[in-house]
Tab-separated table of C-alpha atoms in Angstrom:
chain	number	residue	atom	x	y	z
A	1	GLY	CA	-2.210	-50.647	-4.050
A	2	GLU	CA	-5.293	-49.354	-2.224
A	3	SER	CA	-3.316	-46.722	-0.299
A	4	SER	CA	-1.658	-45.619	-3.512
A	5	GLY	CA	-5.075	-45.200	-5.076
A	6	ASP	CA	-6.280	-43.160	-2.110
A	7	GLY	CA	-3.210	-40.951	-2.392
A	8	GLY	CA	-3.835	-40.399	-6.096
A	9	HIS	CA	-7.461	-39.487	-5.411
A	10	SER	CA	-6.368	-37.060	-2.684
A	11	ARG	CA	-3.885	-35.343	-4.994
A	12	TRP	CA	-6.524	-35.091	-7.718
A	13	GLN	CA	-9.020	-33.634	-5.238
A	14	ASN	CA	-6.517	-31.056	-3.954
A	15	ARG	CA	-5.621	-30.042	-7.502
A	16	SER	CA	-9.306	-29.769	-8.408
A	17	GLU	CA	-10.018	-27.615	-5.353
A	18	GLY	CA	-7.049	-25.402	-6.226
A	19	ILE	CA	-8.321	-24.883	-9.774
A	20	MET	CA	-11.809	-24.038	-8.483
A	21	ALA	CA	-10.333	-21.528	-6.018
A	22	GLN	CA	-8.376	-19.863	-8.825
A	23	LYS	CA	-11.539	-19.612	-10.923
A	24	ARG	CA	-13.443	-18.056	-8.011
A	25	ASN	CA	-10.660	-15.531	-7.440
A	26	LEU	CA	-10.622	-14.644	-11.132
A	27	SER	CA	-14.402	-14.245	-11.121
A	28	ASP	CA	-14.224	-12.046	-8.005
A	29	ARG	CA	-11.561	-9.838	-9.585
A	30	ARG	CA	-13.680	-9.427	-12.713
A	31	HIS	CA	-16.706	-8.422	-10.644
A	32	VAL	CA	-14.625	-5.915	-8.672
A	33	ARG	CA	-13.178	-4.419	-11.862
A	34	ALA	CA	-16.622	-4.143	-13.466
A	35	PHE	CA	-18.035	-2.490	-10.328
A	36	ILE	CA	-15.185	0.044	-10.140
A	37	LEU	CA	-15.398	0.973	-13.822
A	38	GLU	CA	-19.168	1.401	-13.482
A	39	LYS	CA	-18.735	3.780	-10.524
A	40	LEU	CA	-16.054	5.755	-12.366
A	41	ARG	CA	-18.438	6.239	-15.298
A	42	ASP	CA	-21.124	7.398	-12.846
A	43	LEU	CA	-18.706	9.971	-11.409
A	44	GLU	CA	-17.791	11.211	-14.887
A	45	ARG	CA	-21.465	11.868	-15.635
A	46	GLU	CA	-22.071	13.488	-12.243
A	47	PHE	CA	-19.090	15.863	-12.193
A	48	GLY	CA	-18.387	16.369	-15.890
A	49	PHE	CA	-14.725	15.348	-15.761
A	50	LYS	CA	-12.899	12.597	-17.636
A	51	VAL	CA	-11.096	9.833	-15.756
A	52	VAL	CA	-7.678	9.410	-17.381
A	53	TYR	CA	-6.145	6.880	-14.984
A	54	ALA	CA	-7.307	4.610	-12.156
A	55	ALA	CA	-5.390	2.090	-10.047
A	56	GLU	CA	-5.512	0.120	-6.793
A	57	ARG	CA	-3.630	1.371	-3.754
A	58	SER	CA	-4.360	-0.987	-0.878
A	59	SER	CA	-3.445	-4.240	0.831
A	60	HIS	CA	-4.243	-5.991	-2.457
A	61	VAL	CA	-1.167	-4.263	-3.902
A	62	TRP	CA	0.999	-4.567	-0.790
A	63	GLY	CA	0.370	-8.311	-0.499
A	64	THR	CA	-1.296	-8.157	2.925
A	65	ALA	CA	-4.944	-8.575	1.881
A	66	HIS	CA	-7.254	-10.987	3.688
A	67	GLN	CA	-10.865	-12.019	3.108
A	68	GLU	CA	-12.329	-8.874	4.679
A	69	SER	CA	-9.979	-6.404	2.966
A	70	ASP	CA	-11.662	-3.625	1.021
A	71	HIS	CA	-10.498	-2.104	-2.258
A	72	ASP	CA	-8.929	1.360	-2.174
A	73	VAL	CA	-8.964	2.869	-5.670
A	74	LYS	CA	-7.297	6.133	-6.665
A	75	PHE	CA	-7.901	7.893	-9.956
A	76	LEU	CA	-6.811	10.991	-11.864
A	77	TYR	CA	-9.276	13.132	-13.766
A	78	VAL	CA	-9.342	16.233	-15.943
A	79	TYR	CA	-12.106	18.772	-16.530
A	80	PRO	CA	-12.899	20.432	-19.862
A	81	MET	CA	-10.527	23.353	-20.496
A	82	ARG	CA	-13.195	25.991	-19.790
A	83	SER	CA	-13.518	24.722	-16.213
A	84	TYR	CA	-9.978	25.906	-15.424
A	85	CYS	CA	-10.835	29.456	-16.540
A	86	LYS	CA	-13.631	29.943	-14.017
A	87	VAL	CA	-13.291	32.172	-10.950
A	88	GLU	CA	-14.667	29.411	-8.726
A	89	GLN	CA	-12.685	26.228	-9.284
A	90	ASP	CA	-14.269	22.808	-9.521
A	91	PRO	CA	-13.206	20.300	-6.828
A	92	MET	CA	-9.541	19.312	-7.103
A	93	LYS	CA	-10.131	16.063	-5.229
A	94	MET	CA	-13.069	13.906	-4.217
A	95	LYS	CA	-13.951	10.608	-2.531
A	96	ARG	CA	-16.812	8.116	-2.508
A	97	VAL	CA	-17.220	5.100	-0.228
A	98	TYR	CA	-19.370	2.120	-1.178
A	99	GLY	CA	-20.431	-1.040	0.608
A	100	PRO	CA	-20.560	-1.608	4.401
A	101	ARG	CA	-18.763	1.675	5.159
A	102	GLY	CA	-20.733	3.720	2.615
A	103	THR	CA	-23.778	5.940	3.145
A	104	GLN	CA	-25.893	4.111	0.552
A	105	ARG	CA	-25.277	0.423	1.125
A	106	VAL	CA	-28.042	-1.001	-1.043
A	107	GLN	CA	-28.941	0.086	-4.543
A	108	ASN	CA	-31.326	-1.663	-6.930
A	109	GLY	CA	-31.872	-4.442	-4.409
A	110	LYS	CA	-28.215	-5.439	-4.043
A	111	GLU	CA	-25.442	-4.370	-1.711
A	112	ASP	CA	-22.449	-2.506	-3.094
A	113	MET	CA	-18.956	-3.968	-2.895
A	114	ASP	CA	-16.607	-2.735	-0.172
A	115	VAL	CA	-14.782	-0.132	-2.254
A	116	GLU	CA	-13.398	3.340	-1.577
A	117	ILE	CA	-12.745	5.523	-4.619
A	118	ALA	CA	-10.772	8.770	-4.329
A	119	GLY	CA	-9.752	11.035	-7.184
A	120	PHE	CA	-7.335	13.884	-7.861
A	121	ASP	CA	-7.552	16.520	-10.565
A	122	LEU	CA	-4.565	16.318	-12.923
A	123	LYS	CA	-3.434	19.761	-11.757
A	124	GLN	CA	-3.502	18.591	-8.137
A	125	ALA	CA	-1.666	15.413	-9.138
A	126	GLY	CA	1.075	17.508	-10.762
A	127	SER	CA	1.541	19.447	-7.537
A	128	MET	CA	1.817	16.180	-5.581
A	129	ILE	CA	4.426	14.882	-8.029
A	130	CYS	CA	6.501	18.045	-7.532
A	131	ARG	CA	6.407	17.401	-3.768
A	132	ALA	CA	7.424	13.749	-4.331
A	133	ASP	CA	4.238	12.648	-2.583
A	134	PRO	CA	4.530	8.885	-1.870
A	135	THR	CA	0.786	8.333	-2.268
A	136	MET	CA	0.919	9.674	-5.818
A	137	TYR	CA	4.037	7.619	-6.538
A	138	GLU	CA	2.267	4.435	-5.440
A	139	ILE	CA	-0.792	5.297	-7.531
A	140	LEU	CA	1.316	5.695	-10.664
A	141	ALA	CA	3.461	2.621	-9.906
A	142	SER	CA	0.556	0.335	-8.981
A	143	PRO	CA	0.531	-3.046	-10.755
A	144	ILE	CA	-3.292	-3.218	-10.503
A	145	VAL	CA	-4.586	-0.717	-13.057
A	146	TYR	CA	-8.289	-0.290	-13.847
A	147	LYS	CA	-7.932	2.446	-16.448
A	148	ALA	CA	-4.532	2.766	-18.079
A	149	SER	CA	-2.796	5.840	-19.452
A	150	PRO	CA	0.653	6.144	-21.077
A	151	LEU	CA	1.153	9.302	-19.005
A	152	ALA	CA	1.248	7.406	-15.707
A	153	ARG	CA	4.709	5.854	-15.962
A	154	GLN	CA	6.059	8.963	-17.720
A	155	PHE	CA	5.431	10.959	-14.543
A	156	LEU	CA	7.567	8.661	-12.364
A	157	PRO	CA	10.979	10.008	-13.522
A	158	PHE	CA	10.084	13.437	-12.128
A	159	PHE	CA	9.975	12.290	-8.501
A	160	CYS	CA	12.858	13.571	-6.370
A	161	LEU	CA	14.499	10.521	-4.775
A	162	SER	CA	15.753	12.207	-1.618
A	163	ARG	CA	12.361	13.738	-0.853
A	164	LEU	CA	10.557	10.481	-1.637
A	165	ALA	CA	12.853	8.611	0.760
A	166	GLN	CA	12.304	11.268	3.409
A	167	HIS	CA	8.519	10.988	3.100
A	168	PHE	CA	8.628	7.195	3.490
A	169	PHE	CA	10.970	7.514	6.472
A	170	ASN	CA	8.882	10.137	8.288
A	171	TYR	CA	5.702	8.148	7.636
A	172	GLY	CA	7.215	5.023	9.188
A	173	ASN	CA	8.727	7.014	12.039
A	174	SER	CA	5.425	8.706	12.962
A	175	HIS	CA	3.592	5.362	12.978
A	176	LEU	CA	6.260	3.731	15.115
A	177	LYS	CA	6.038	6.580	17.632
A	178	MET	CA	2.274	6.087	17.894
A	179	LEU	CA	2.754	2.356	18.425
A	180	SER	CA	5.465	2.869	21.047
A	181	ARG	CA	3.209	4.722	23.483
A	182	GLU	CA	2.383	3.015	26.764
A	183	LYS	CA	-1.345	3.519	26.239
A	184	LEU	CA	-2.647	3.277	22.699
A	185	LYS	CA	-5.685	5.139	21.456
A	186	PRO	CA	-8.702	2.841	20.852
A	187	LYS	CA	-8.553	3.565	17.111
A	188	ILE	CA	-4.918	2.419	17.006
A	189	GLN	CA	-5.618	-0.667	19.131
A	190	ARG	CA	-8.243	-1.899	16.682
A	191	LYS	CA	-5.775	-1.980	13.805
A	192	GLU	CA	-2.448	-2.295	15.597
A	193	LEU	CA	-1.184	-5.207	13.537
A	194	LYS	CA	-1.917	-3.340	10.291
A	195	MET	CA	-0.107	-0.303	11.702
A	196	TYR	CA	3.036	-2.386	12.120
A	197	GLY	CA	2.593	-3.455	8.520
A	198	TYR	CA	2.373	0.194	7.418
A	199	THR	CA	5.489	1.012	9.427
A	200	LEU	CA	7.460	-1.871	7.992
A	201	ARG	CA	6.368	-1.094	4.430
A	202	ALA	CA	7.387	2.554	4.790
A	203	PHE	CA	10.855	1.694	6.138
A	204	LEU	CA	11.459	-0.966	3.491
A	205	SER	CA	10.345	1.423	0.736
A	206	CYS	CA	12.661	4.094	2.095
A	207	LEU	CA	15.575	1.665	2.225
A	208	TRP	CA	14.926	0.539	-1.364
A	209	VAL	CA	14.800	4.120	-2.683
A	210	VAL	CA	17.965	5.141	-0.818
A	211	ARG	CA	19.897	2.164	-2.178
A	212	LYS	CA	18.761	2.923	-5.720
A	213	ALA	CA	19.590	6.599	-5.269
A	214	ASN	CA	23.208	5.669	-4.583
A	215	ILE	CA	23.289	4.004	-8.006
A	216	TYR	CA	21.118	6.218	-10.168
A	217	GLY	CA	21.339	9.665	-8.619
A	218	SER	CA	18.635	11.923	-9.999
A	219	LEU	CA	15.560	10.232	-11.381
A	220	VAL	CA	15.313	12.797	-14.169
A	221	GLU	CA	18.909	12.146	-15.250
A	222	SER	CA	18.285	8.406	-15.446
A	223	SER	CA	15.190	8.942	-17.600
A	224	GLY	CA	12.997	5.865	-18.032
A	225	ASN	CA	15.705	3.381	-17.063
A	226	PHE	CA	15.137	3.808	-13.341
A	227	PRO	CA	13.516	0.685	-11.834
A	228	ILE	CA	10.075	1.161	-10.317
A	229	LEU	CA	9.688	0.562	-6.593
A	230	PRO	CA	7.978	-2.820	-6.055
A	231	LEU	CA	4.959	-2.082	-3.870
A	232	GLU	CA	4.434	-5.624	-2.585
A	233	ILE	CA	6.173	-6.037	0.769
A	234	LYS	CA	7.448	-9.539	-0.061
A	235	LYS	CA	9.202	-8.252	-3.183
A	236	ILE	CA	10.911	-5.381	-1.360
A	237	ALA	CA	11.975	-7.802	1.379
A	238	LYS	CA	13.999	-9.827	-1.139
A	239	THR	CA	16.684	-7.139	-0.882
A	240	LEU	CA	17.181	-7.965	2.827
A	241	SER	CA	19.208	-10.702	4.453
A	242	GLU	CA	17.565	-14.135	4.611
A	243	GLN	CA	16.980	-13.750	8.343
A	244	ASP	CA	15.311	-10.337	8.049
A	245	GLU	CA	13.308	-11.455	5.021
A	246	ALA	CA	11.935	-14.388	7.039
A	247	ARG	CA	10.783	-11.989	9.785
A	248	VAL	CA	9.085	-9.753	7.232
A	249	LEU	CA	7.266	-12.699	5.663
A	250	GLU	CA	6.148	-13.833	9.105
A	251	LEU	CA	4.653	-10.409	9.841
A	252	VAL	CA	2.898	-10.358	6.461
A	253	GLY	CA	1.382	-13.765	7.226
A	254	LEU	CA	0.084	-12.516	10.568
A	255	ILE	CA	-1.479	-9.441	8.944
A	256	GLN	CA	-3.265	-11.756	6.512
A	257	GLY	CA	-4.782	-13.568	9.481
A	258	LYS	CA	-2.514	-16.613	9.364
A	259	GLY	CA	-1.869	-16.692	13.087
A	260	THR	CA	-3.425	-16.995	16.528
A	261	GLU	CA	-3.369	-14.672	19.514
A	262	LYS	CA	-0.476	-16.692	20.930
A	263	THR	CA	1.644	-16.444	17.761
A	264	LEU	CA	0.959	-12.707	17.497
A	265	LYS	CA	2.108	-12.039	21.046
A	266	GLY	CA	5.099	-14.328	20.587
A	267	PHE	CA	6.116	-12.461	17.452
A	268	ALA	CA	5.970	-9.110	19.253
A	269	ASP	CA	7.910	-10.394	22.265
A	270	ARG	CA	10.870	-11.680	20.264
A	271	LYS	CA	13.951	-9.570	20.703
A	272	ASP	CA	15.231	-10.315	17.213
A	273	VAL	CA	12.141	-8.604	15.759
A	274	GLN	CA	12.630	-5.599	18.016
A	275	SER	CA	16.252	-5.473	16.913
A	276	THR	CA	15.247	-5.564	13.232
A	277	PHE	CA	13.003	-2.514	13.576
A	278	ARG	CA	15.555	-0.655	15.683
A	279	ASP	CA	18.488	-1.445	13.377
A	280	THR	CA	16.494	-0.605	10.247
A	281	PHE	CA	15.502	2.738	11.762
A	282	ARG	CA	19.097	3.641	12.634
A	283	ASP	CA	20.422	2.444	9.284
A	284	LEU	CA	17.921	4.616	7.431
A	285	SER	CA	18.719	7.623	9.624
A	286	GLN	CA	22.401	7.361	8.725
A	287	ARG	CA	21.792	6.651	5.038
A	288	LEU	CA	19.446	9.594	4.599
A	289	GLN	CA	21.885	11.942	6.306
A	290	MET	CA	24.685	10.671	4.071
A	291	GLN	CA	22.467	11.285	1.037
A	292	GLY	CA	22.560	14.944	1.956
A	293	THR	CA	18.826	15.380	2.338
A	294	LYS	CA	18.346	19.102	2.885
A	295	ASP	CA	14.834	18.944	4.250
A	296	LYS	CA	14.526	18.807	8.011
A	297	MET	CA	13.793	15.261	9.189
A	298	ALA	CA	12.133	14.225	12.415
A	299	ILE	CA	14.599	11.635	13.691
A	300	SER	CA	14.114	10.407	17.229
A	301	SER	CA	17.148	9.395	19.262
A	302	SER	CA	15.119	7.316	21.710
A	303	PRO	CA	15.459	3.497	21.525
A	304	LEU	CA	12.656	1.819	19.593
A	305	SER	CA	11.062	-1.526	20.309
A	306	LEU	CA	7.907	-3.482	19.568
A	307	PRO	CA	5.467	-3.418	22.503
A	308	SER	CA	3.717	-6.695	23.322
A	309	ARG	CA	0.273	-5.648	22.155
A	310	PHE	CA	-0.308	-7.622	18.959
A	311	SER	CA	-3.136	-9.608	20.559
A	312	SER	CA	-5.266	-6.469	20.964
A	313	SER	CA	-5.764	-6.304	17.205
A	314	LEU	CA	-7.738	-9.544	17.325
A	315	LYS	CA	-10.331	-8.335	19.809
């Protein structure tokens, strides 16, 4: 009876701690949102534009955030009409960094939150949409929205699928080439694990878009019925085989800091992981060519593998 009572107390304590953690997370999110909205209002007053949309584009969206992750916020803004008639144009994009990486870390006796805010004029955003820019797609498709606009999701159907897939592919390919070098640059070494996460996310996003393109064809033709790309890596991975999904989830866990130097090196040394990256790369190369992508693509014919350098990211 005594052991049963101890077990009941333990379960109650764990549940209580879980509830308290949820409340802290909710409180933190509210503080972050309030801080971001305050800074956006400051920017509106400083530059004279109106913020029409703002959303998160960072590890908090991709599902790889850890305790030290910052917030990367993107927003769209529009000037008064007279500003577009001037000979000298107002800035089409801008960026401010707050917190530990910012220039003014302390204001009014308190330190700013670790937040980076970057904005695009609506005209600039339109140009990026026409180029099927993946950054703009992810801004408009983000599930974490700080300032909503009905225009955001209406822009998504105008993205060209083949070009969007190509951008994701080339992004992943360029990162994998950097990671495959015998000697990494110090900047790459410091964030090597995250770089593998970027590479994986780009390839998975490309694969998702290509598969949907086979079904839906042109985004414009399918109107608003086209499903939106899930930005969280775990959600995209659900389209993979169980074995590949397990590898993806393992990598996500390591990026979040749920691993030791030994597990990181062991993950990189495994041949099945190397095979997954190599096979995914080749599969995407073939699929994109079959899609009839007209734009020139930088496809390397050299074999790809994961070097055993994961441990360097912990130093």
